Short mmCIF file of C-alpha atoms and ligand atoms in Angstrom, two decimals:
data_model
loop_
_atom_site.label_atom_id
_atom_site.label_comp_id
_atom_site.label_asym_id
_atom_site.label_seq_id
_atom_site.Cartn_x
_atom_site.Cartn_y
_atom_site.Cartn_z
CA MET M 50 0.04 0.04 -0.05
CA ILE M 51 1.92 3.23 -1.12
CA GLY M 52 0.62 6.43 0.88
CA ARG M 53 0.04 9.73 -0.62
CA VAL M 54 0.71 12.89 1.32
CA GLN M 55 -1.11 16.03 0.24
CA GLY M 56 -0.31 19.07 2.32
CA GLU M 57 -0.53 23.01 2.81
CA LEU M 58 2.02 22.80 5.47
CA THR M 59 2.66 26.49 5.75
CA ARG M 60 -0.85 27.25 6.73
CA ASP M 61 -1.76 27.55 10.47
CA LYS M 62 -4.72 25.71 11.87
CA THR M 63 -7.94 27.56 12.19
CA PRO M 64 -9.91 27.41 15.50
CA ALA M 65 -11.98 25.05 13.70
CA GLU M 66 -9.45 22.74 13.04
CA ARG M 67 -8.05 22.86 16.47
CA GLN M 68 -11.35 22.16 17.73
CA ILE M 69 -11.67 18.71 15.55
CA ALA M 70 -7.99 17.94 16.55
CA ALA M 71 -8.92 17.93 20.53
CA ARG M 72 -11.75 15.46 19.54
CA VAL M 73 -10.19 12.94 17.29
CA GLY M 74 -6.87 11.94 19.26
CA THR M 75 -3.44 11.14 18.18
CA ILE M 76 -1.89 9.66 14.65
CA LEU M 77 1.59 8.42 15.38
CA VAL M 78 3.97 9.33 12.24
CA SER M 79 7.19 7.28 12.32
CA ASP M 80 9.72 5.63 10.15
CA MET M 81 9.38 2.20 11.42
CA VAL M 82 7.13 0.50 14.46
CA ALA M 83 7.90 -3.00 15.58
CA PRO M 84 5.16 -5.11 16.72
CA ALA M 85 6.35 -5.06 20.33
CA GLU M 86 5.89 -1.30 20.26
CA LEU M 87 2.67 -1.36 18.47
CA ALA M 88 1.24 -3.61 21.15
CA HIS M 89 1.27 -0.46 23.69
CA PHE M 90 -0.38 2.03 21.26
CA GLY M 91 -4.16 0.81 22.14
CA GLU M 92 -3.47 1.70 25.88
CA ALA M 93 -1.81 4.96 25.00
CA GLY M 94 -5.00 6.06 22.90
CA VAL M 95 -3.18 5.91 19.43
CA LEU M 96 -5.76 6.21 16.82
CA GLY M 97 -3.79 5.45 13.86
CA VAL M 98 -0.24 4.93 12.69
CA VAL M 99 1.82 6.18 9.51
CA THR M 100 5.15 4.60 8.56
CA THR M 101 7.52 5.85 6.08
CA GLY M 102 8.78 2.20 5.61
CA GLY M 103 7.45 -1.16 5.91
CA SER M 104 4.99 -3.12 4.11
CA PRO M 105 1.40 -4.56 4.43
CA LEU M 106 3.17 -8.11 4.91
CA SER M 107 5.12 -7.26 7.90
CA HIS M 108 4.12 -8.40 11.26
CA SER M 109 3.57 -4.82 12.55
CA ALA M 110 0.75 -4.46 9.84
CA ILE M 111 -0.66 -7.75 10.52
CA LEU M 112 -0.81 -6.94 14.42
CA ALA M 113 -2.16 -3.70 13.69
CA ARG M 114 -5.15 -5.06 11.85
CA SER M 115 -5.84 -7.45 14.86
CA MET M 116 -5.56 -4.61 17.07
CA ARG M 117 -8.17 -2.72 14.80
CA LEU M 118 -5.79 0.15 14.41
CA PRO M 119 -5.70 1.75 11.11
CA MET M 120 -2.04 1.86 9.77
CA LEU M 121 -0.70 3.11 6.61
CA VAL M 122 2.96 1.75 5.52
CA GLY M 123 5.39 2.83 2.91
CA VAL M 124 4.30 6.54 3.21
CA HIS M 125 8.17 7.58 2.19
CA ASP M 126 7.71 11.69 2.74
CA ALA M 127 5.38 11.24 5.82
CA LEU M 128 8.03 12.57 8.26
CA LYS M 129 8.89 15.38 5.83
CA GLU M 130 5.59 16.47 4.90
CA ILE M 131 3.72 16.09 8.20
CA SER M 132 4.41 18.21 11.47
CA ASP M 133 3.47 17.76 15.08
CA ASP M 134 0.05 18.87 15.54
CA ASP M 135 -1.25 18.79 12.09
CA LEU M 136 -4.71 17.73 11.42
CA ILE M 137 -4.32 14.72 9.27
CA LEU M 138 -6.85 11.96 7.82
CA ILE M 139 -5.57 8.57 6.98
CA ASP M 140 -7.47 6.22 4.65
CA THR M 141 -6.13 3.01 4.75
CA LYS M 142 -8.48 1.41 1.73
CA ARG M 143 -7.23 4.05 -0.60
CA GLY M 144 -3.45 4.35 0.91
CA GLU M 145 -3.81 8.19 1.33
CA VAL M 146 -2.75 10.63 4.28
CA ILE M 147 -4.41 14.10 3.90
CA VAL M 148 -2.68 16.64 5.68
CA HIS M 149 -4.99 19.61 6.75
CA PRO M 150 -8.18 17.91 5.11
CA THR M 151 -10.57 20.53 3.88
CA ALA M 152 -14.50 20.55 4.46
CA GLN M 153 -14.48 18.76 0.90
CA ASP M 154 -12.03 16.12 1.94
CA LEU M 155 -14.14 15.58 5.15
CA ALA M 156 -17.65 15.30 3.17
CA ALA M 157 -15.67 12.74 0.76
CA TYR M 158 -14.60 10.90 3.69
CA ARG M 159 -17.99 10.51 5.25
CA THR M 160 -19.48 9.73 2.14
CA TRP M 161 -16.86 6.75 1.79
CA GLN M 162 -17.67 5.72 5.07
CA ARG M 163 -21.32 5.34 4.33
CA ASP M 164 -20.48 3.23 1.12
CA LEU M 165 -18.08 0.89 2.98
CA ALA M 166 -21.11 0.49 5.44
CA ARG M 167 -23.43 -0.18 2.69
CA SER M 168 -20.94 -2.98 1.14
CA ALA M 169 -20.64 -4.46 4.62
CA ASP M 170 -24.40 -4.64 5.09
CA GLU M 171 -24.59 -6.44 1.46
CA LEU M 172 -21.86 -9.13 2.76
CA GLN M 173 -24.30 -9.89 5.74
CA ARG M 174 -25.87 -12.54 3.89
CA PHE M 175 -22.52 -14.34 4.04
CA ARG M 176 -22.87 -14.35 7.61
CA GLY M 177 -22.90 -18.02 9.23
CA ALA M 178 -23.22 -19.30 5.61
CA ARG M 179 -21.82 -22.50 4.33
CA THR M 180 -18.60 -21.98 2.14
CA ALA M 181 -19.14 -23.44 -1.18
CA THR M 182 -18.36 -22.76 -4.86
CA ARG M 183 -21.09 -22.37 -7.22
CA ASP M 184 -21.25 -26.03 -8.22
CA ASP M 185 -21.35 -26.64 -4.57
CA VAL M 186 -17.87 -27.95 -3.83
CA ALA M 187 -17.51 -27.25 0.21
CA ILE M 188 -14.52 -25.11 0.94
CA GLU M 189 -13.45 -24.77 4.75
CA LEU M 190 -12.70 -21.07 5.93
CA TYR M 191 -10.49 -21.16 9.16
CA ALA M 192 -9.56 -17.98 11.07
CA ASN M 193 -6.14 -16.41 11.83
CA ALA M 194 -6.30 -15.07 15.13
CA GLU M 195 -3.97 -12.99 17.33
CA LEU M 196 -6.10 -11.30 19.71
CA PRO M 197 -9.45 -12.26 21.63
CA ALA M 198 -11.52 -9.93 19.30
CA ASP M 199 -10.48 -11.92 16.49
CA ILE M 200 -12.04 -15.25 18.11
CA ALA M 201 -15.26 -13.38 18.90
CA GLN M 202 -15.42 -11.95 15.09
CA ALA M 203 -14.61 -15.43 13.78
CA ARG M 204 -17.24 -17.20 15.79
CA ALA M 205 -19.83 -14.50 14.81
CA LEU M 206 -19.04 -14.85 11.17
CA GLY M 207 -18.93 -18.85 11.12
CA VAL M 208 -15.65 -20.58 10.51
CA SER M 209 -14.57 -24.13 10.58
CA GLY M 210 -11.98 -23.49 13.33
CA VAL M 211 -8.84 -21.40 13.96
CA GLY M 212 -6.19 -22.07 11.42
CA LEU M 213 -3.52 -19.96 12.58
CA TYR M 214 -3.08 -18.36 16.26
CA ARG M 215 0.45 -16.78 16.34
CA THR M 216 1.35 -17.20 19.74
CA GLU M 217 4.35 -14.85 19.63
CA PHE M 218 2.18 -11.95 20.17
CA LEU M 219 1.58 -13.08 23.70
CA PHE M 220 5.33 -12.61 24.40
CA LEU M 221 5.82 -9.02 22.51
CA GLN M 222 4.18 -6.77 25.17
CA ARG M 223 6.38 -7.89 27.96
CA ARG M 224 9.84 -7.88 29.63
CA ASP M 225 9.42 -11.74 30.85
CA ALA M 226 8.14 -14.60 29.18
CA PRO M 227 4.65 -15.86 30.09
CA ASP M 228 4.82 -19.00 32.22
CA GLU M 229 3.38 -22.26 31.70
CA GLU M 230 -0.15 -21.16 33.66
CA GLU M 231 -0.27 -18.00 31.88
CA GLN M 232 -0.01 -19.56 28.43
CA PHE M 233 -2.30 -22.14 29.46
CA GLU M 234 -5.12 -19.94 30.45
CA ALA M 235 -4.44 -17.86 27.18
CA TYR M 236 -4.88 -20.96 24.95
CA ARG M 237 -7.46 -22.60 26.98
CA ASP M 238 -9.67 -19.46 26.81
CA LEU M 239 -8.98 -19.58 23.01
CA VAL M 240 -10.10 -23.42 22.92
CA LEU M 241 -13.25 -22.62 24.97
CA GLY M 242 -13.91 -19.47 22.88
CA MET M 243 -14.10 -21.60 19.87
CA GLY M 244 -16.79 -24.02 21.23
CA GLY M 245 -15.40 -27.34 20.17
CA LEU M 246 -13.96 -26.39 16.76
CA PRO M 247 -10.43 -27.01 15.93
CA VAL M 248 -7.91 -24.62 17.01
CA THR M 249 -4.39 -24.43 15.57
CA ILE M 250 -1.80 -23.05 18.02
CA ARG M 251 1.46 -22.08 16.13
CA THR M 252 4.69 -22.49 18.44
CA LEU M 253 6.76 -19.42 19.19
CA ASP M 254 7.73 -17.63 15.94
CA LEU M 255 10.06 -14.88 17.32
CA GLY M 256 12.99 -13.38 15.37
CA ALA M 257 13.48 -11.50 12.19
CA ASP M 258 11.08 -8.60 12.44
CA LYS M 259 9.63 -10.16 15.71
CA ALA M 260 12.12 -9.15 18.41
CA ASP M 261 10.75 -9.34 22.01
CA ASN M 262 11.33 -7.14 24.87
CA ALA M 263 12.24 -10.23 26.97
CA GLY M 264 15.56 -10.93 25.35
CA ILE M 265 14.32 -14.26 23.93
CA ALA M 266 15.14 -13.82 20.38
CA ILE M 267 18.88 -13.33 19.31
CA ALA M 268 19.15 -9.39 18.73
CA ASP M 269 22.33 -9.21 16.97
CA GLU M 270 22.25 -11.34 14.08
CA ASP M 271 23.46 -10.39 10.61
CA ASN M 272 20.66 -11.79 8.62
CA PRO M 273 17.91 -12.32 11.00
CA ALA M 274 15.23 -13.42 8.53
CA LEU M 275 17.79 -16.16 7.70
CA GLY M 276 18.83 -16.77 11.30
CA VAL M 277 17.44 -18.40 14.51
CA ARG M 278 13.95 -17.64 13.91
CA GLY M 279 10.63 -19.79 14.56
CA VAL M 280 11.54 -23.53 15.56
CA ARG M 281 15.31 -22.92 15.34
CA LEU M 282 15.04 -20.56 18.60
CA SER M 283 12.48 -22.85 20.33
CA MET M 284 15.12 -25.78 19.81
CA ARG M 285 17.81 -23.57 21.13
CA LYS M 286 15.69 -23.01 24.17
CA PRO M 287 14.32 -26.21 25.09
CA ALA M 288 12.78 -25.38 28.39
CA LEU M 289 10.77 -22.41 26.80
CA PHE M 290 9.54 -24.75 24.17
CA THR M 291 8.58 -27.41 26.57
CA THR M 292 6.59 -25.21 28.56
CA GLN M 293 5.13 -24.02 25.51
CA LEU M 294 4.16 -27.52 24.46
CA ARG M 295 2.78 -28.28 28.02
CA ALA M 296 0.59 -25.28 28.00
CA ILE M 297 -1.10 -26.32 24.70
CA LEU M 298 -1.35 -29.78 25.56
CA ARG M 299 -3.28 -28.86 28.51
CA ALA M 300 -5.11 -26.41 26.75
CA GLY M 301 -6.27 -29.47 24.76
CA HIS M 302 -8.12 -30.97 27.49
CA TYR M 303 -10.63 -28.39 26.76
CA GLY M 304 -11.33 -28.72 22.96
CA PRO M 305 -9.37 -30.11 19.73
CA VAL M 306 -6.02 -28.54 19.28
CA ARG M 307 -3.61 -28.87 16.74
CA ILE M 308 -0.11 -27.91 17.05
CA LEU M 309 1.73 -26.06 14.04
CA VAL M 310 5.43 -25.61 13.88
CA PRO M 311 6.85 -22.52 11.91
CA MET M 312 9.91 -22.27 9.91
CA VAL M 313 10.42 -26.24 9.52
CA THR M 314 13.00 -27.13 7.10
CA ALA M 315 13.87 -30.69 8.19
CA SER M 316 12.16 -33.53 9.84
CA GLU M 317 14.37 -33.83 12.74
CA GLU M 318 12.45 -30.50 13.90
CA GLN M 319 9.55 -33.27 14.50
CA CYS M 320 11.42 -34.02 17.93
CA ALA M 321 8.85 -31.76 19.65
CA ARG M 322 6.47 -34.89 19.82
CA GLU M 323 8.79 -35.99 22.64
CA LEU M 324 7.54 -33.61 25.16
CA ARG M 325 6.70 -34.60 28.74
CA THR M 326 3.53 -33.68 30.12
CA GLU M 327 3.65 -35.21 33.76
CA GLY M 328 0.87 -34.38 36.17
CA HIS M 329 -1.56 -32.52 34.19
CA GLU M 330 -4.94 -33.33 32.17
CA ILE M 331 -3.84 -33.14 28.53
CA ALA M 332 -5.41 -33.50 25.13
CA ASP M 333 -6.09 -37.34 24.61
CA HIS M 334 -5.47 -36.55 20.77
CA TYR M 335 -3.93 -33.84 19.12
CA GLU M 336 -2.69 -33.28 15.68
CA PHE M 337 0.80 -32.09 14.69
CA GLY M 338 1.66 -29.87 11.57
CA ALA M 339 4.29 -27.96 10.07
CA MET M 340 4.13 -24.56 8.30
CA ILE M 341 5.44 -24.56 4.59
CA GLU M 342 7.05 -21.45 4.46
CA VAL M 343 10.48 -22.37 3.46
CA PRO M 344 11.14 -23.70 -0.02
CA ALA M 345 12.90 -26.68 1.18
CA ALA M 346 10.05 -27.62 2.92
CA ALA M 347 7.73 -27.13 0.08
CA ILE M 348 10.25 -29.08 -2.33
CA ALA M 349 10.88 -32.12 0.40
CA LEU M 350 7.21 -32.00 1.28
CA SER M 351 6.46 -35.65 0.70
CA THR M 352 9.27 -36.88 3.31
CA LEU M 353 8.13 -34.15 5.76
CA LEU M 354 4.53 -35.33 5.42
CA ARG M 355 5.61 -38.59 7.09
CA HIS M 356 5.98 -36.92 10.19
CA LEU M 357 3.01 -34.69 9.91
CA ASP M 358 -0.91 -34.75 10.43
CA PHE M 359 -1.24 -31.69 8.45
CA VAL M 360 0.38 -28.77 6.90
CA SER M 361 -0.42 -25.10 6.27
CA ILE M 362 1.28 -22.84 3.61
CA GLY M 363 2.62 -19.38 4.73
CA THR M 364 2.92 -17.41 1.70
CA ASN M 365 4.18 -14.44 3.35
CA ASP M 366 7.41 -16.14 4.17
CA LEU M 367 7.38 -18.81 1.32
CA THR M 368 7.40 -15.88 -1.00
CA GLN M 369 9.99 -14.01 0.78
CA TYR M 370 12.30 -16.91 0.89
CA THR M 371 11.74 -18.19 -2.66
CA LEU M 372 12.19 -14.78 -4.25
CA ALA M 373 14.81 -13.68 -2.01
CA ALA M 374 12.75 -10.63 -1.39
CA ASP M 375 12.14 -9.21 1.91
CA ARG M 376 8.62 -9.19 2.89
CA GLY M 377 8.90 -6.10 5.12
CA ASN M 378 11.06 -3.93 2.81
CA ASP M 379 8.65 -1.57 0.47
CA ALA M 380 11.79 -0.59 -1.77
CA LEU M 381 11.67 -3.91 -3.51
CA GLY M 382 8.19 -3.05 -4.81
CA THR M 383 6.44 -5.77 -6.84
CA LEU M 384 9.29 -8.21 -6.07
CA HIS M 385 7.55 -9.70 -3.50
CA ASP M 386 5.19 -10.98 -6.04
CA PRO M 387 2.84 -14.37 -5.41
CA LEU M 388 1.99 -14.35 -8.66
CA HIS M 389 5.54 -15.49 -9.69
CA PRO M 390 5.62 -18.76 -11.77
CA ALA M 391 8.10 -20.03 -9.15
CA ILE M 392 5.44 -19.48 -6.39
CA LEU M 393 2.32 -20.97 -8.32
CA LYS M 394 4.55 -24.10 -8.97
CA LEU M 395 5.53 -24.41 -5.32
CA LEU M 396 1.81 -23.89 -4.28
CA ALA M 397 0.48 -26.37 -6.90
CA HIS M 398 3.31 -29.08 -5.76
CA SER M 399 2.61 -28.43 -2.13
CA ILE M 400 -1.21 -28.74 -2.34
CA SER M 401 -1.20 -31.87 -4.64
CA THR M 402 1.50 -33.53 -2.43
CA ALA M 403 -0.42 -33.10 0.65
CA ARG M 404 -3.69 -34.26 -1.12
CA ARG M 405 -2.09 -37.30 -2.75
CA ALA M 406 -0.92 -38.32 1.28
CA LYS M 407 -4.43 -37.60 2.20
CA LYS M 408 -2.89 -34.88 4.63
CA PRO M 409 -5.20 -31.74 5.13
CA VAL M 410 -3.30 -28.49 3.56
CA ALA M 411 -4.38 -25.13 4.29
CA LEU M 412 -2.93 -21.88 3.14
CA CYS M 413 -2.47 -19.10 5.99
CA GLY M 414 -0.35 -16.46 4.39
CA GLU M 415 -2.24 -12.94 3.48
CA MET M 416 -2.78 -14.28 0.00
CA ALA M 417 -5.91 -16.68 1.49
CA GLY M 418 -7.77 -13.42 2.73
CA ASP M 419 -7.17 -11.51 -0.59
CA VAL M 420 -9.90 -11.97 -2.97
CA ARG M 421 -7.68 -10.98 -6.07
CA TYR M 422 -5.98 -14.62 -5.56
CA THR M 423 -9.17 -16.51 -4.37
CA ALA M 424 -9.87 -17.78 -7.72
CA LEU M 425 -6.31 -18.90 -8.47
CA LEU M 426 -5.99 -20.62 -5.12
CA LEU M 427 -8.89 -22.74 -6.00
CA THR M 428 -7.70 -23.39 -9.41
CA LEU M 429 -4.81 -24.79 -7.73
CA GLY M 430 -6.57 -27.21 -5.68
CA LEU M 431 -6.95 -25.35 -2.43
CA THR M 432 -9.97 -26.05 -0.42
CA GLU M 433 -8.67 -25.00 3.26
CA PHE M 434 -8.25 -20.95 3.56
CA SER M 435 -7.13 -19.31 6.68
CA MET M 436 -7.42 -15.82 6.98
CA HIS M 437 -8.02 -12.81 9.33
CA PRO M 438 -11.85 -12.71 10.12
CA SER M 439 -12.02 -9.31 8.48
CA SER M 440 -11.63 -10.66 4.96
CA LEU M 441 -13.74 -13.64 5.61
CA LEU M 442 -17.32 -12.63 4.41
CA GLU M 443 -15.68 -10.99 0.97
CA VAL M 444 -13.75 -14.50 0.53
CA ARG M 445 -16.85 -16.42 0.90
CA GLN M 446 -18.88 -14.31 -1.57
CA GLU M 447 -15.97 -14.73 -3.81
CA ILE M 448 -15.82 -18.43 -3.88
CA SER M 449 -19.43 -18.61 -4.23
CA ARG M 450 -19.22 -16.62 -7.52
CA HIS M 451 -16.77 -19.70 -9.03
CA ASP M 452 -17.39 -23.27 -10.38
CA TYR M 453 -14.53 -25.20 -8.93
CA ALA M 454 -14.35 -27.75 -11.98
CA THR M 455 -14.16 -25.08 -14.28
CA LEU M 456 -11.48 -23.10 -12.76
CA ARG M 457 -9.68 -26.63 -11.89
CA ALA M 458 -9.70 -26.99 -15.91
CA HIS M 459 -7.21 -23.97 -15.95
CA SER M 460 -4.62 -25.29 -13.65
CA LEU M 461 -2.34 -26.58 -16.27
CA ALA M 462 -2.38 -23.35 -18.36
CA LEU M 463 -1.68 -21.27 -15.12
CA LEU M 464 1.35 -23.52 -14.09
CA ARG M 465 2.49 -23.42 -18.01
CA ALA M 466 2.66 -19.81 -17.98
CA THR M 467 6.21 -18.55 -17.67
CA THR M 468 5.95 -14.99 -16.83
CA ARG M 469 3.68 -12.87 -14.57
CA ALA M 470 1.89 -11.36 -17.74
CA GLY M 471 1.44 -14.73 -18.90
CA ILE M 472 -0.21 -15.84 -15.44
CA GLU M 473 -2.32 -12.59 -15.66
CA ARG M 474 -3.59 -13.70 -19.06
CA VAL M 475 -4.66 -16.68 -17.86
CA LEU M 476 -6.48 -15.35 -14.96
CA GLU M 477 -8.13 -12.67 -17.30
CA ARG M 478 -9.27 -15.96 -19.43
CA MET M 479 -10.76 -17.41 -16.41
CA ARG M 480 -12.81 -14.38 -15.16
CA ALA M 481 -13.92 -14.18 -18.29
CA GLY M 482 -15.01 -17.95 -18.14
CA THR M 483 -13.36 -19.09 -21.13
CA ARG M 484 -10.67 -21.91 -21.42
CA GLY M 485 -7.52 -22.27 -23.30
CA ILE M 486 -4.08 -22.91 -22.90
CA VAL M 487 -1.87 -19.75 -22.82
CA THR M 488 1.70 -20.03 -23.76
CA ALA M 489 3.55 -17.05 -22.33
C1 PEP P 569 3.19 -16.58 6.64
O1 PEP P 569 4.77 -16.70 6.57
O2 PEP P 569 2.74 -16.83 5.56
C2 PEP P 569 2.56 -16.84 7.74
C3 PEP P 569 1.28 -17.05 7.96
O3 PEP P 569 3.35 -16.66 9.00
P1 PEP P 569 3.63 -15.11 9.52
O4 PEP P 569 3.05 -14.13 8.90
O5 PEP P 569 3.47 -14.88 10.75
O6 PEP P 569 5.28 -15.16 9.33
MG1 MG P 570 5.64 -17.01 8.17
#
């Protein structure tokens, strides 16, 4: 999302503007905001955030959405163009910052708010509805959750369960790691909140852009995204890992849990199964899965699957690592592109390999909640999507517009396309409802 700043900066504020400013609250403008810092903003009364760097796929942007905190990233000139006490309006849908909005701007903004409310009303008929394609193929929609509000929203909209609970956000707001009891209570409440639906709890994925304040993640690596991140960190801190696994298994006594391990590259990381759980009531049964977010895991999936009950594809990282393009660096522009032929091949391979092995495969990266990619993912054979609840109704509506069988007939053409332009052409034909092989 590229931001735009409009300003008449030399102008003094009118008394009316001053009055509005006193009523509206604070918007923070900064170069970058780390997820750990963001966590405090709600309490501090911050209404919105604008950053000069960053990308919508950064963990800060993902957390801001869960906090219902409007955040605009990549507004390069924001610090230059915006001064303290300026009245600004941020429009996260269009990616705009308006400095000193005029009466006309404010009126346009109110109209836009009304339009948004109207389209949200239209989507309400998909609330609680079964998710299926036009030719009645059932699709499972799961929720990505970080905060309790996400759980309540997911239940209200109707989901098959939680497909991704990012536990690291429990660790970010504090100076010490939560102990077993505290984690157990958080996971138990999550499981109870879902009322018997499966809950996929991902083990700690600290490191890279998710640095904590408790000193768990290693702070001084040269290449943190390629360093001791996710399960690599957990394996180096067995006491911390065991504490978390015990807390998850105890929560599993209250409803079905699935344990999901991030940043898996090799099967020895499955030793997590060997944990001990003496003295507590724990889940009789739990499923054990891995994120497919490193190319090695996707390529060697058939071997990995022997140790796994399910997998979940993390396209945010899979795209970053396959294309060697930092997901948080907006200077790379469109290089972090899920429509790259290599990404589509890895997705198709991962989905078909898991399906052949009769293991459930979901996709929980941001792609799953982006309606621009819904038809594409169905074409590649995906039938389980996990996304933030705010995207759920739109995706459910989009799924209902497509015939699964017709889309699947385009998969070969999609995978044969050798350029992004070729892929776009196949997608265009799919939208037009025509068939045909495109050689690109
Ligand atoms: C992903 O990488 O796609 C993913 C879902 O995990 P995260 O965004 O937390 O890294
Ligand atoms: Mg990831």
